[in-house]
Amino acid sequence: MKKWVDKLTNKAEQWHIPQLLTFWKRGNAAMVGPTIAYYTIVALVPLIMTIGSIVSLLGVNKAQIHDTLKVQMPAGVADIVIPIVDSVLRGGFGTLSISILVAIWSASSILSTIRKAFNEIYGSDVVENGLLTRIVSFLWMLVLLTAAVAVMIANSVLPAIVKALPSAPGISLLKDFASQSWIYAFVALMVLFSLFNYLIPAEKMQWKPVILGSFIEIVLLLLLNSGFGIYSKYALKNASFYQSLGSLLVLLIYLNLVAMVMVVAQILIAWFMTFLDKPEKKKILESK
């Protein structure tokens, strides 16, 4: 029996299971998820104002925004968010101004909360000033928004370029490939989530674990969207009398689950990094 237990213990240490359990305990996904969801709800309108102003400036029409939201979100959640987007975009925020910077500052509260949660996972002992953390989050929000806009431009331009290519052997196959919108959506998500998971934590990150963790995060979100689309359909149907309240609750639950997936993905990234860390660093991480 003792031999079997020792063998199991050695196997667990070989797979760094103790470190994984430590990261899981620090992550506290069940508590962090609702907090992130709350700040997301609070900052939702400023965030939509910011993105809407940028895409309006770039000439991206409303139909493209609707299509993107429908691809990235469950049907029930997209039906809730799209009217909010339309309402905000009708508000006349078509150009960049001081009000947009204020909106980004308000939306950066989400990143500030997520950054603190991610730092807890790594046991980061960096003492950050509240105002400084908010400023850093504001800068990261600008970086991520810039990346998001760049990806949207690429998604709009690349298919048009491929379709404009003259007919030639192999070009038709390339055109068929370019017509698959899910490929652009997947590449866009990989770029954005990899940047997000690399830039937000205070810990020095490594690209291989970040890319692998981001891939798992996208898969989990796709599974969440598939399952939640069914749930939201019946939840909103049964809550028809309290339609507004029901919509808010469905959105809040969805954001809570998305936040939990983000925290779980960061826990996995931290775990993957232990396989690349030197033994001395592993001991330091465990002792934090």
GROMACS .gro file of C-alpha atoms in nm:
model
  288
    1MET     CA    1   0.000   0.000   0.000
    2LYS     CA    2   0.279   0.241   0.097
    3LYS     CA    3   0.462   0.157  -0.225
    4TRP     CA    4   0.149   0.232  -0.427
    5VAL     CA    5   0.097   0.564  -0.245
    6ASP     CA    6   0.462   0.662  -0.302
    7LYS     CA    7   0.429   0.578  -0.670
    8LEU     CA    8   0.113   0.789  -0.697
    9THR     CA    9   0.282   1.076  -0.512
   10ASN     CA   10   0.584   1.064  -0.742
   11LYS     CA   11   0.355   1.063  -1.044
   12ALA     CA   12   0.169   1.367  -0.909
   13GLU     CA   13   0.496   1.551  -0.850
   14GLN     CA   14   0.615   1.456  -1.197
   15TRP     CA   15   0.304   1.621  -1.343
   16HIS     CA   16   0.333   1.917  -1.102
   17ILE     CA   17  -0.009   1.848  -0.953
   18PRO     CA   18   0.081   2.018  -0.619
   19GLN     CA   19   0.160   2.340  -0.810
   20LEU     CA   20  -0.166   2.310  -1.004
   21LEU     CA   21  -0.365   2.275  -0.680
   22THR     CA   22  -0.181   2.577  -0.536
   23PHE     CA   23  -0.267   2.789  -0.840
   24TRP     CA   24  -0.627   2.667  -0.827
   25LYS     CA   25  -0.659   2.767  -0.462
   26ARG     CA   26  -0.513   3.112  -0.531
   27GLY     CA   27  -0.732   3.164  -0.838
   28ASN     CA   28  -1.058   3.123  -0.643
   29ALA     CA   29  -1.251   3.124  -0.972
   30ALA     CA   30  -1.590   3.083  -0.803
   31MET     CA   31  -1.547   3.415  -0.619
   32VAL     CA   32  -1.348   3.609  -0.879
   33GLY     CA   33  -1.597   3.532  -1.160
   34PRO     CA   34  -1.889   3.728  -1.010
   35THR     CA   35  -1.659   4.023  -0.930
   36ILE     CA   36  -1.534   4.048  -1.288
   37ALA     CA   37  -1.891   4.003  -1.418
   38TYR     CA   38  -2.012   4.293  -1.200
   39TYR     CA   39  -1.740   4.532  -1.321
   40THR     CA   40  -1.806   4.422  -1.681
   41ILE     CA   41  -2.176   4.509  -1.646
   42VAL     CA   42  -2.085   4.848  -1.494
   43ALA     CA   43  -1.834   4.924  -1.772
   44LEU     CA   44  -2.036   4.770  -2.057
   45VAL     CA   45  -2.175   5.094  -2.202
   46PRO     CA   46  -1.840   5.284  -2.184
   47LEU     CA   47  -1.670   4.986  -2.347
   48ILE     CA   48  -1.927   4.972  -2.629
   49MET     CA   49  -1.895   5.351  -2.671
   50THR     CA   50  -1.520   5.313  -2.715
   51ILE     CA   51  -1.532   5.025  -2.960
   52GLY     CA   52  -1.826   5.180  -3.147
   53SER     CA   53  -1.643   5.510  -3.190
   54ILE     CA   54  -1.332   5.339  -3.324
   55VAL     CA   55  -1.514   5.112  -3.569
   56SER     CA   56  -1.732   5.404  -3.686
   57LEU     CA   57  -1.417   5.604  -3.753
   58LEU     CA   58  -1.283   5.313  -3.960
   59GLY     CA   59  -1.605   5.285  -4.159
   60VAL     CA   60  -1.711   4.945  -4.027
   61ASN     CA   61  -2.088   4.927  -4.070
   62LYS     CA   62  -2.343   4.809  -3.817
   63ALA     CA   63  -2.416   4.485  -4.003
   64GLN     CA   64  -2.053   4.373  -3.968
   65ILE     CA   65  -2.065   4.442  -3.595
   66HIS     CA   66  -2.386   4.239  -3.565
   67ASP     CA   67  -2.233   3.948  -3.757
   68THR     CA   68  -1.924   3.952  -3.534
   69LEU     CA   69  -2.132   3.952  -3.215
   70LYS     CA   70  -2.349   3.668  -3.343
   71VAL     CA   71  -2.040   3.459  -3.419
   72GLN     CA   72  -1.867   3.527  -3.087
   73MET     CA   73  -2.166   3.504  -2.851
   74PRO     CA   74  -2.452   3.262  -2.782
   75ALA     CA   75  -2.772   3.354  -2.967
   76GLY     CA   76  -2.959   3.459  -2.652
   77VAL     CA   77  -2.674   3.679  -2.527
   78ALA     CA   78  -2.617   3.835  -2.871
   79ASP     CA   79  -2.988   3.925  -2.885
   80ILE     CA   80  -2.941   4.114  -2.557
   81VAL     CA   81  -2.614   4.289  -2.645
   82ILE     CA   82  -2.695   4.393  -3.005
   83PRO     CA   83  -2.979   4.635  -2.906
   84ILE     CA   84  -2.745   4.790  -2.647
   85VAL     CA   85  -2.478   4.834  -2.915
   86ASP     CA   86  -2.730   4.991  -3.156
   87SER     CA   87  -2.857   5.225  -2.886
   88VAL     CA   88  -2.507   5.342  -2.794
   89LEU     CA   89  -2.398   5.384  -3.156
   90ARG     CA   90  -2.703   5.605  -3.221
   91GLY     CA   91  -2.579   5.836  -2.947
   92GLY     CA   92  -2.349   6.021  -3.183
   93PHE     CA   93  -2.013   5.900  -3.058
   94GLY     CA   94  -1.873   5.883  -3.406
   95THR     CA   95  -1.543   6.061  -3.347
   96LEU     CA   96  -1.263   6.026  -3.097
   97SER     CA   97  -1.276   6.289  -2.825
   98ILE     CA   98  -1.219   6.345  -2.455
   99SER     CA   99  -1.544   6.162  -2.384
  100ILE     CA  100  -1.402   5.848  -2.548
  101LEU     CA  101  -1.090   5.864  -2.331
  102VAL     CA  102  -1.317   5.893  -2.028
  103ALA     CA  103  -1.509   5.590  -2.154
  104ILE     CA  104  -1.187   5.389  -2.191
  105TRP     CA  105  -1.086   5.495  -1.839
  106SER     CA  106  -1.419   5.368  -1.706
  107ALA     CA  107  -1.389   5.041  -1.899
  108SER     CA  108  -1.035   4.988  -1.772
  109SER     CA  109  -1.182   4.898  -1.431
  110ILE     CA  110  -1.245   4.553  -1.581
  111LEU     CA  111  -0.877   4.505  -1.662
  112SER     CA  112  -0.775   4.638  -1.322
  113THR     CA  113  -0.991   4.372  -1.153
  114ILE     CA  114  -0.871   4.095  -1.386
  115ARG     CA  115  -0.507   4.197  -1.337
  116LYS     CA  116  -0.542   4.169  -0.959
  117ALA     CA  117  -0.706   3.826  -0.995
  118PHE     CA  118  -0.430   3.702  -1.227
  119ASN     CA  119  -0.156   3.834  -0.998
  120GLU     CA  120  -0.312   3.640  -0.710
  121ILE     CA  121  -0.274   3.318  -0.910
  122TYR     CA  122   0.101   3.371  -0.941
  123GLY     CA  123   0.135   3.484  -0.581
  124SER     CA  124   0.279   3.810  -0.708
  125ASP     CA  125   0.426   4.013  -0.423
  126VAL     CA  126   0.430   4.332  -0.631
  127VAL     CA  127   0.267   4.607  -0.426
  128GLU     CA  128   0.074   4.823  -0.670
  129ASN     CA  129  -0.073   5.165  -0.608
  130GLY     CA  130  -0.445   5.172  -0.687
  131LEU     CA  131  -0.414   5.474  -0.918
  132LEU     CA  132  -0.103   5.331  -1.085
  133THR     CA  133  -0.280   4.998  -1.142
  134ARG     CA  134  -0.572   5.183  -1.301
  135ILE     CA  135  -0.337   5.380  -1.528
  136VAL     CA  136  -0.158   5.061  -1.634
  137SER     CA  137  -0.496   4.897  -1.699
  138PHE     CA  138  -0.595   5.202  -1.905
  139LEU     CA  139  -0.281   5.163  -2.118
  140TRP     CA  140  -0.338   4.789  -2.161
  141MET     CA  141  -0.697   4.863  -2.262
  142LEU     CA  142  -0.565   5.094  -2.535
  143VAL     CA  143  -0.324   4.823  -2.653
  144LEU     CA  144  -0.595   4.555  -2.660
  145LEU     CA  145  -0.842   4.784  -2.835
  146THR     CA  146  -0.577   4.868  -3.095
  147ALA     CA  147  -0.512   4.497  -3.147
  148ALA     CA  148  -0.886   4.429  -3.172
  149VAL     CA  149  -0.928   4.704  -3.433
  150ALA     CA  150  -0.627   4.572  -3.629
  151VAL     CA  151  -0.781   4.224  -3.631
  152MET     CA  152  -1.119   4.363  -3.744
  153ILE     CA  153  -0.949   4.550  -4.029
  154ALA     CA  154  -0.761   4.235  -4.130
  155ASN     CA  155  -1.084   4.034  -4.121
  156SER     CA  156  -1.251   4.289  -4.350
  157VAL     CA  157  -0.960   4.347  -4.590
  158LEU     CA  158  -0.812   3.998  -4.639
  159PRO     CA  159  -1.126   3.832  -4.785
  160ALA     CA  160  -1.168   4.126  -5.025
  161ILE     CA  161  -0.805   4.097  -5.138
  162VAL     CA  162  -0.835   3.722  -5.196
  163LYS     CA  163  -1.160   3.762  -5.393
  164ALA     CA  164  -0.996   4.027  -5.613
  165LEU     CA  165  -0.714   3.792  -5.715
  166PRO     CA  166  -0.724   3.679  -6.081
  167SER     CA  167  -0.826   3.323  -6.162
  168ALA     CA  168  -0.532   3.085  -6.161
  169PRO     CA  169  -0.455   2.725  -6.060
  170GLY     CA  170  -0.487   2.699  -5.684
  171ILE     CA  171  -0.650   3.041  -5.644
  172SER     CA  172  -1.002   2.893  -5.629
  173LEU     CA  173  -0.895   2.677  -5.335
  174LEU     CA  174  -0.751   2.985  -5.165
  175LYS     CA  175  -1.076   3.174  -5.227
  176ASP     CA  176  -1.280   2.890  -5.076
  177PHE     CA  177  -1.049   2.895  -4.776
  178ALA     CA  178  -1.084   3.273  -4.742
  179SER     CA  179  -1.464   3.251  -4.753
  180GLN     CA  180  -1.470   3.054  -4.426
  181SER     CA  181  -1.549   3.327  -4.172
  182TRP     CA  182  -1.489   3.097  -3.875
  183ILE     CA  183  -1.118   3.080  -3.967
  184TYR     CA  184  -1.083   3.457  -3.931
  185ALA     CA  185  -1.280   3.449  -3.606
  186PHE     CA  186  -1.054   3.177  -3.464
  187VAL     CA  187  -0.732   3.354  -3.568
  188ALA     CA  188  -0.865   3.681  -3.426
  189LEU     CA  189  -0.950   3.515  -3.094
  190MET     CA  190  -0.608   3.347  -3.076
  191VAL     CA  191  -0.429   3.678  -3.131
  192LEU     CA  192  -0.643   3.873  -2.884
  193PHE     CA  193  -0.648   3.613  -2.607
  194SER     CA  194  -0.274   3.546  -2.642
  195LEU     CA  195  -0.201   3.918  -2.609
  196PHE     CA  196  -0.446   3.946  -2.322
  197ASN     CA  197  -0.299   3.655  -2.126
  198TYR     CA  198   0.056   3.769  -2.194
  199LEU     CA  199   0.020   4.139  -2.111
  200ILE     CA  200  -0.217   4.149  -1.815
  201PRO     CA  201  -0.033   3.955  -1.538
  202ALA     CA  202   0.257   4.126  -1.359
  203GLU     CA  203   0.448   3.795  -1.383
  204LYS     CA  204   0.702   3.755  -1.662
  205MET     CA  205   0.515   3.533  -1.908
  206GLN     CA  206   0.635   3.281  -2.167
  207TRP     CA  207   0.474   3.255  -2.507
  208LYS     CA  208   0.439   2.876  -2.542
  209PRO     CA  209   0.227   2.828  -2.225
  210VAL     CA  210   0.031   3.144  -2.308
  211ILE     CA  211  -0.057   3.025  -2.660
  212LEU     CA  212  -0.151   2.676  -2.537
  213GLY     CA  213  -0.360   2.820  -2.252
  214SER     CA  214  -0.527   3.067  -2.487
  215PHE     CA  215  -0.619   2.783  -2.724
  216ILE     CA  216  -0.778   2.588  -2.437
  217GLU     CA  217  -0.956   2.906  -2.327
  218ILE     CA  218  -1.109   2.952  -2.673
  219VAL     CA  219  -1.223   2.588  -2.681
  220LEU     CA  220  -1.385   2.628  -2.338
  221LEU     CA  221  -1.557   2.948  -2.449
  222LEU     CA  222  -1.689   2.778  -2.763
  223LEU     CA  223  -1.829   2.496  -2.549
  224LEU     CA  224  -1.977   2.756  -2.312
  225ASN     CA  225  -2.139   2.943  -2.601
  226SER     CA  226  -2.290   2.623  -2.739
  227GLY     CA  227  -2.437   2.519  -2.404
  228PHE     CA  228  -2.537   2.866  -2.292
  229GLY     CA  229  -2.721   2.937  -2.618
  230ILE     CA  230  -2.964   2.658  -2.532
  231TYR     CA  231  -2.995   2.773  -2.169
  232SER     CA  232  -3.057   3.139  -2.255
  233LYS     CA  233  -3.322   3.043  -2.510
  234TYR     CA  234  -3.532   2.867  -2.245
  235ALA     CA  235  -3.440   3.107  -1.963
  236LEU     CA  236  -3.564   3.411  -2.156
  237LYS     CA  237  -3.873   3.224  -2.272
  238ASN     CA  238  -3.972   3.140  -1.915
  239ALA     CA  239  -3.892   3.492  -1.793
  240SER     CA  240  -4.097   3.671  -2.057
  241PHE     CA  241  -4.303   3.861  -1.799
  242TYR     CA  242  -3.989   4.014  -1.653
  243GLN     CA  243  -3.811   4.047  -1.988
  244SER     CA  244  -3.567   4.325  -1.892
  245LEU     CA  245  -3.475   4.169  -1.558
  246GLY     CA  246  -3.448   3.825  -1.718
  247SER     CA  247  -3.217   3.959  -1.991
  248LEU     CA  248  -2.994   4.126  -1.732
  249LEU     CA  249  -2.972   3.807  -1.526
  250VAL     CA  250  -2.888   3.596  -1.832
  251LEU     CA  251  -2.616   3.844  -1.933
  252LEU     CA  252  -2.477   3.852  -1.579
  253ILE     CA  253  -2.466   3.471  -1.558
  254TYR     CA  254  -2.294   3.452  -1.896
  255LEU     CA  255  -2.031   3.710  -1.802
  256ASN     CA  256  -1.975   3.527  -1.473
  257LEU     CA  257  -1.906   3.201  -1.657
  258VAL     CA  258  -1.680   3.375  -1.910
  259ALA     CA  259  -1.480   3.529  -1.624
  260MET     CA  260  -1.445   3.187  -1.461
  261VAL     CA  261  -1.315   3.044  -1.790
  262MET     CA  262  -1.060   3.328  -1.808
  263VAL     CA  263  -0.937   3.256  -1.455
  264VAL     CA  264  -0.921   2.880  -1.520
  265ALA     CA  265  -0.721   2.944  -1.839
  266GLN     CA  266  -0.474   3.162  -1.648
  267ILE     CA  267  -0.440   2.888  -1.384
  268LEU     CA  268  -0.356   2.640  -1.661
  269ILE     CA  269  -0.104   2.884  -1.811
  270ALA     CA  270   0.064   2.919  -1.471
  271TRP     CA  271   0.071   2.539  -1.444
  272PHE     CA  272   0.217   2.497  -1.794
  273MET     CA  273   0.489   2.748  -1.706
  274THR     CA  274   0.607   2.526  -1.419
  275PHE     CA  275   0.717   2.266  -1.675
  276LEU     CA  276   0.952   2.527  -1.826
  277ASP     CA  277   1.068   2.684  -1.499
  278LYS     CA  278   1.391   2.593  -1.327
  279PRO     CA  279   1.361   2.394  -0.999
  280GLU     CA  280   1.466   2.698  -0.793
  281LYS     CA  281   1.179   2.905  -0.932
  282LYS     CA  282   0.930   2.625  -0.869
  283LYS     CA  283   1.024   2.624  -0.502
  284ILE     CA  284   0.982   3.001  -0.486
  285LEU     CA  285   0.634   2.978  -0.645
  286GLU     CA  286   0.528   2.708  -0.399
  287SER     CA  287   0.650   2.910  -0.100
  288LYS     CA  288   0.460   3.226  -0.196
   0.00000   0.00000   0.00000
